[in-house]
Short mmCIF file of C-alpha atoms in Angstrom, two decimals:
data_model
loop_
_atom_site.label_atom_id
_atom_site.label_comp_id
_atom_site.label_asym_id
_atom_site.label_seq_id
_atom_site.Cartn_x
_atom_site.Cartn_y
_atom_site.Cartn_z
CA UNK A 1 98.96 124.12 78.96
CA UNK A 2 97.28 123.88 75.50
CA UNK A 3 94.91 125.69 73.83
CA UNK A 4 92.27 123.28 74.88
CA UNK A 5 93.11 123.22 78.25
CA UNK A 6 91.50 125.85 80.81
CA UNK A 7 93.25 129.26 81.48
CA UNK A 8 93.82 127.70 84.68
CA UNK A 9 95.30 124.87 86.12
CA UNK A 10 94.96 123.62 90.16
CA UNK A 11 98.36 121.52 91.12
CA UNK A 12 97.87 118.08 91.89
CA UNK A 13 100.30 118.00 94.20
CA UNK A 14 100.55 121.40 96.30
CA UNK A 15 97.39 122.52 97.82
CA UNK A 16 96.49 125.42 96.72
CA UNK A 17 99.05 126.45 94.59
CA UNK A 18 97.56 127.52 90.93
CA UNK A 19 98.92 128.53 87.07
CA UNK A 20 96.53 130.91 85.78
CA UNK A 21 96.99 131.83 81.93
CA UNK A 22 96.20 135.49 81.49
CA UNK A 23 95.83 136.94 77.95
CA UNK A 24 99.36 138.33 78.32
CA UNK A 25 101.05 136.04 81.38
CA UNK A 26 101.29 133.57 83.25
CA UNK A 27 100.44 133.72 87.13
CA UNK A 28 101.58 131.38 89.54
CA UNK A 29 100.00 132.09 92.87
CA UNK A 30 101.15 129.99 95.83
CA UNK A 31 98.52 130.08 98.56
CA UNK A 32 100.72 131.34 101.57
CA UNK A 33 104.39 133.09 101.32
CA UNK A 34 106.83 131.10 100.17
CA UNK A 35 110.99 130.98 100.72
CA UNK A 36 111.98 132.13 97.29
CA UNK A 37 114.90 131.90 95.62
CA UNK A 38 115.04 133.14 91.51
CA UNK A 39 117.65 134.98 89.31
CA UNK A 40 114.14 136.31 87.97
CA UNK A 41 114.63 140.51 86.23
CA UNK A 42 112.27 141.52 88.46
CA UNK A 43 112.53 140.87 92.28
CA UNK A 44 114.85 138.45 91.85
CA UNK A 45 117.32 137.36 94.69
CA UNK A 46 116.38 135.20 98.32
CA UNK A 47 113.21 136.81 98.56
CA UNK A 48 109.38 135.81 100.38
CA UNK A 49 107.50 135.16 97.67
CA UNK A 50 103.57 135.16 96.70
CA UNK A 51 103.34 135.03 92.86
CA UNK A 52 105.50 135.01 90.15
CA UNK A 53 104.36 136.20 86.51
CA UNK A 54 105.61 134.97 83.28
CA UNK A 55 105.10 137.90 80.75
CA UNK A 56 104.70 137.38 77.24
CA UNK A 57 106.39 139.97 75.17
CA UNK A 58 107.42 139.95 70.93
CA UNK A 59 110.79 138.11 69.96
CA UNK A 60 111.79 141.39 69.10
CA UNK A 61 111.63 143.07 72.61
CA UNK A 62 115.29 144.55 73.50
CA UNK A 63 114.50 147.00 76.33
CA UNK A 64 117.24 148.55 78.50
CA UNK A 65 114.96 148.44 81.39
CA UNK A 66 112.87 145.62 81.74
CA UNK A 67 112.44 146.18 85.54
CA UNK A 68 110.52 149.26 84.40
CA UNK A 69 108.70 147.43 82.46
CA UNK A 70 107.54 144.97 84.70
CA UNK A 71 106.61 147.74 86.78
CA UNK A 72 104.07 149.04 85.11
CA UNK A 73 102.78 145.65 84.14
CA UNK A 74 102.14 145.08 87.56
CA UNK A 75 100.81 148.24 87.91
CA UNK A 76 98.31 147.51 84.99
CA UNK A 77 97.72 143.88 86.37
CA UNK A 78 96.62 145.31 89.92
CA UNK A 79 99.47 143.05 91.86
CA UNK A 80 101.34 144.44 94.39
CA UNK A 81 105.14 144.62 94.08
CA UNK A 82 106.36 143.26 97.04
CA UNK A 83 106.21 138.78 97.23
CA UNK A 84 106.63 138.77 93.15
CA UNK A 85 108.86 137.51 90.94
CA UNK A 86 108.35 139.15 87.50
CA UNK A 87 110.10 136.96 84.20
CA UNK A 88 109.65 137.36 80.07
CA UNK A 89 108.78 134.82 77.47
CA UNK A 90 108.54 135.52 74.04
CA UNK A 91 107.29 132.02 73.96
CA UNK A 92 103.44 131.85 73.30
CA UNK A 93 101.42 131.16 76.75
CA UNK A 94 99.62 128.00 75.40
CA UNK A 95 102.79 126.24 75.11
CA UNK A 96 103.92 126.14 78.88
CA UNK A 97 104.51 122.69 79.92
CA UNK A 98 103.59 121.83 83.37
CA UNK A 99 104.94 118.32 85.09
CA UNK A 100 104.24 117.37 88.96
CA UNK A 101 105.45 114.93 91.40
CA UNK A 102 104.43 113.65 94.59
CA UNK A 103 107.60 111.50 96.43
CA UNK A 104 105.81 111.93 99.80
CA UNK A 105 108.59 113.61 101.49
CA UNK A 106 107.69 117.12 99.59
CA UNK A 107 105.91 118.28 96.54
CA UNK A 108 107.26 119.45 93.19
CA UNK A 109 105.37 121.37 90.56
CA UNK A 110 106.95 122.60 87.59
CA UNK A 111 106.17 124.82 84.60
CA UNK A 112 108.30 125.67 81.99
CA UNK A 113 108.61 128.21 78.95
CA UNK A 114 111.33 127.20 76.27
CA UNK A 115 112.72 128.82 73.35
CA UNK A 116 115.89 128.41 72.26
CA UNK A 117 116.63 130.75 68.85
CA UNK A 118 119.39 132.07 70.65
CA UNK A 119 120.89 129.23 72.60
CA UNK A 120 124.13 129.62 74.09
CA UNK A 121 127.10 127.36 75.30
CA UNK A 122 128.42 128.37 78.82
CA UNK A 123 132.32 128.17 78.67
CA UNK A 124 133.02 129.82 75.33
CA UNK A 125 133.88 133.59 74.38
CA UNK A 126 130.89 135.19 72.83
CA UNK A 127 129.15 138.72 72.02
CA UNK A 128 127.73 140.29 75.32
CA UNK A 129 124.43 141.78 74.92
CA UNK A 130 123.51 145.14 75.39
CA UNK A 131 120.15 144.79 76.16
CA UNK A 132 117.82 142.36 77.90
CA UNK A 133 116.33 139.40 75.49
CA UNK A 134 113.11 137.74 75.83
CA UNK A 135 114.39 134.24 73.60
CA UNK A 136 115.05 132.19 76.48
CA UNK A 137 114.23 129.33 78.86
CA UNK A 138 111.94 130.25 82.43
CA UNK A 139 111.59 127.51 84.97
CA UNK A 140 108.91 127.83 87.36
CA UNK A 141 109.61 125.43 90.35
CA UNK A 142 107.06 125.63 93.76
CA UNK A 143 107.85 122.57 96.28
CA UNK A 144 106.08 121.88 99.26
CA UNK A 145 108.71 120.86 101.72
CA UNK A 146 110.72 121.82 104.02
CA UNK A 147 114.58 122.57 102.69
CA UNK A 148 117.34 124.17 103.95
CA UNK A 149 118.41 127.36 102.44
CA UNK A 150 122.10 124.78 101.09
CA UNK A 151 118.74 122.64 99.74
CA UNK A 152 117.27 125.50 97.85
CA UNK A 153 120.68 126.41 96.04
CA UNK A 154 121.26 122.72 95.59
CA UNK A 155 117.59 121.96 93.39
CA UNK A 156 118.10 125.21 91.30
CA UNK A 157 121.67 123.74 90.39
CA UNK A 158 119.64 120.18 89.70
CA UNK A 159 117.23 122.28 87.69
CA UNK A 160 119.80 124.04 85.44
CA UNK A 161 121.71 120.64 84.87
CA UNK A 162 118.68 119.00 83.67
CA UNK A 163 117.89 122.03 81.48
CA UNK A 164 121.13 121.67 80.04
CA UNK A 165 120.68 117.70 79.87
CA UNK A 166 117.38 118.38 77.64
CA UNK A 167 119.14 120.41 75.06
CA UNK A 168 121.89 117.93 74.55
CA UNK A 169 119.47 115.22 73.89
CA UNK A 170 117.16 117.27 71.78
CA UNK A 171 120.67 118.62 69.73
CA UNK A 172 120.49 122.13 70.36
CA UNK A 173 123.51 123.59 69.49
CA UNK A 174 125.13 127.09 69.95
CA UNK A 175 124.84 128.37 66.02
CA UNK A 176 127.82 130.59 66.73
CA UNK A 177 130.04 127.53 67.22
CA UNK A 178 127.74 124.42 66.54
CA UNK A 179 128.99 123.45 70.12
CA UNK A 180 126.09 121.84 72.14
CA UNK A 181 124.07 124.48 73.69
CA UNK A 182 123.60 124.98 77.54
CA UNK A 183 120.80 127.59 77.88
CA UNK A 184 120.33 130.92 76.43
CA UNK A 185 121.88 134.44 77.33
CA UNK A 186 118.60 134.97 79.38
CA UNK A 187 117.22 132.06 80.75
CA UNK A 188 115.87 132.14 84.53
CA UNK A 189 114.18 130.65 87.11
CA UNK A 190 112.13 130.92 90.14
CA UNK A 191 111.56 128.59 93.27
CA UNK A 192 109.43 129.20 95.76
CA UNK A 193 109.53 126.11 98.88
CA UNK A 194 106.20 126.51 101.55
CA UNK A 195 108.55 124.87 104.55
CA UNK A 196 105.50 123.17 105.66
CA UNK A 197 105.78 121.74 109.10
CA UNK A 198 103.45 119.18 107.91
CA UNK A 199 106.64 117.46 106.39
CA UNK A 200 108.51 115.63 109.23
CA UNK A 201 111.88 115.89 107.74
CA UNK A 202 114.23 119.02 106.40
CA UNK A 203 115.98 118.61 102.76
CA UNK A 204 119.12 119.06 103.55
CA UNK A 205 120.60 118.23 99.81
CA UNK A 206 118.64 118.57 96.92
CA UNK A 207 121.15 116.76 94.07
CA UNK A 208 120.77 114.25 91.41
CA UNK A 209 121.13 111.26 93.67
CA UNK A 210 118.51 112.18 96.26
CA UNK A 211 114.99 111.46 96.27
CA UNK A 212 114.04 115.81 96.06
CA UNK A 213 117.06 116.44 93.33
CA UNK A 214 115.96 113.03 91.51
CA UNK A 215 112.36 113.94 90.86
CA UNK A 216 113.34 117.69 90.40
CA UNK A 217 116.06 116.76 87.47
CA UNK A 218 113.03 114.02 85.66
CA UNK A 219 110.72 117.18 85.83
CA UNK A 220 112.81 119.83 84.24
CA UNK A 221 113.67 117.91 82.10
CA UNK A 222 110.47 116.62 80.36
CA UNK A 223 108.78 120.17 80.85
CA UNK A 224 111.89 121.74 78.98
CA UNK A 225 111.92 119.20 76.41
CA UNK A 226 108.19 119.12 75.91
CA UNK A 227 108.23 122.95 75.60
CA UNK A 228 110.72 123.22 72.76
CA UNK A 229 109.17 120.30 71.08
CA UNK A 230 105.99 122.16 71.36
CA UNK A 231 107.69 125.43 69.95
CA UNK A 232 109.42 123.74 67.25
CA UNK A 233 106.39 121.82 66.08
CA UNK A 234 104.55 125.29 66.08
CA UNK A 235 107.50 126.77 63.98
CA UNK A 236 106.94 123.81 61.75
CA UNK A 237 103.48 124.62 61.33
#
């Protein structure tokens, strides 16, 4: 979602659902309520779900109550509360990556914000913070399918592996320990599933050797590693 791209973006693959780039967020609107599932700050949880927003705040944000603060942004923005799942990027808008796949059985779309100043290895001792961080890594996953609430749990684990897949091959490394890097302290993500009845058949699994897990791994993984590539390269200047 460069610069030269519209503000908004129409999936290819899920009717109606649509990425709008605000001067301060990013709004994903699906076009019904969803099932959602997200470890999102705001309205996180196994939630119904209309929107989720992506807000852009500076690297230096370290608020004690973000939920607050999403609050009033919603406030400000004119949403209402209830169906939304709020997250923060200090990643700048333009460099969400967006990938989509059709496999016939369901739907994916996928956008993804990625920094990774502060990455983190899960599995070692390390500093906890005090405060909430906005350096992190947001996946934004809406599938049209039908999947079982085991399916749901199952693609965000597929979702997180491929995350952590991405920084391995891009050498991202915990600079506490030079170890390779998992995620961040903060990362999150969202997933909303329509459980269209226009789908003949239930997910039932969602992992790396089925068809959903398969196509949900390949997308993570190039948006996250197309995001930090697109960071880095701004960094670069």
């Amino acid at each position: 979602m460069n610069e030269e791209n519209t503000s908004k973006y129409d999936s290819l693959v899920f009717p109606g659902l649509t990425l709008e780039r605000k001067e301060d967020h990013l709004l994903l609107a699906f076009p019904s309520e969803v099932d959602g599932l997200s470890s999102a700050v705001y309205g996180g949880g196994m939630i119904r779900l209309t929107r989720a927003v992506n807000l852009f705040v500076n690297q230096d944000y370290e608020c004690s109550d973000p939920v607050r603060d999403m609050e009033n942004k919603l406030r400000e923005w004119g949403y209402p509360a209830a169906g939304c799942a709020g997250l923060m990027t200090a990643v700048p808008l333009e460099l969400a990556a967006i990938a989509e796949e059709d496999i016939g059985s369901a739907a994916i779309f996928c956008c993804v914000t990625s920094a990774a100043g502060n990455a983190a290895r899960a599995g070692v001792v390390r500093p906890v913070l005090k405060a909430y961080r906005a350096g992190t890594i947001n996946i934004m996953l809406g599938i049209d399918g039908q999947l079982s609430p085991a399916a749901m749990v199952n693609a965000a684990m597929t979702a997180v592996e491929a995350k952590a897949a991405a920084l391995a091959d891009l050498g991202i490394v915990d600079t506490e320990n030079g170890l390779t890097a998992t995620g961040t302290p903060t990362d999150a993500i969202v997933l909303g599933v329509s459980q269209s009845r226009r789908y003949r058949a239930e997910h039932v699994y969602a992992g790396t050797a089925t068809d959903l897990g398969g196509a949900i791994g390949r997308l993570v993984y190039g948006a996250v590693t197309t995001s930090l590539q697109s960071m880095q390269a701004r960094k670069d200047g």
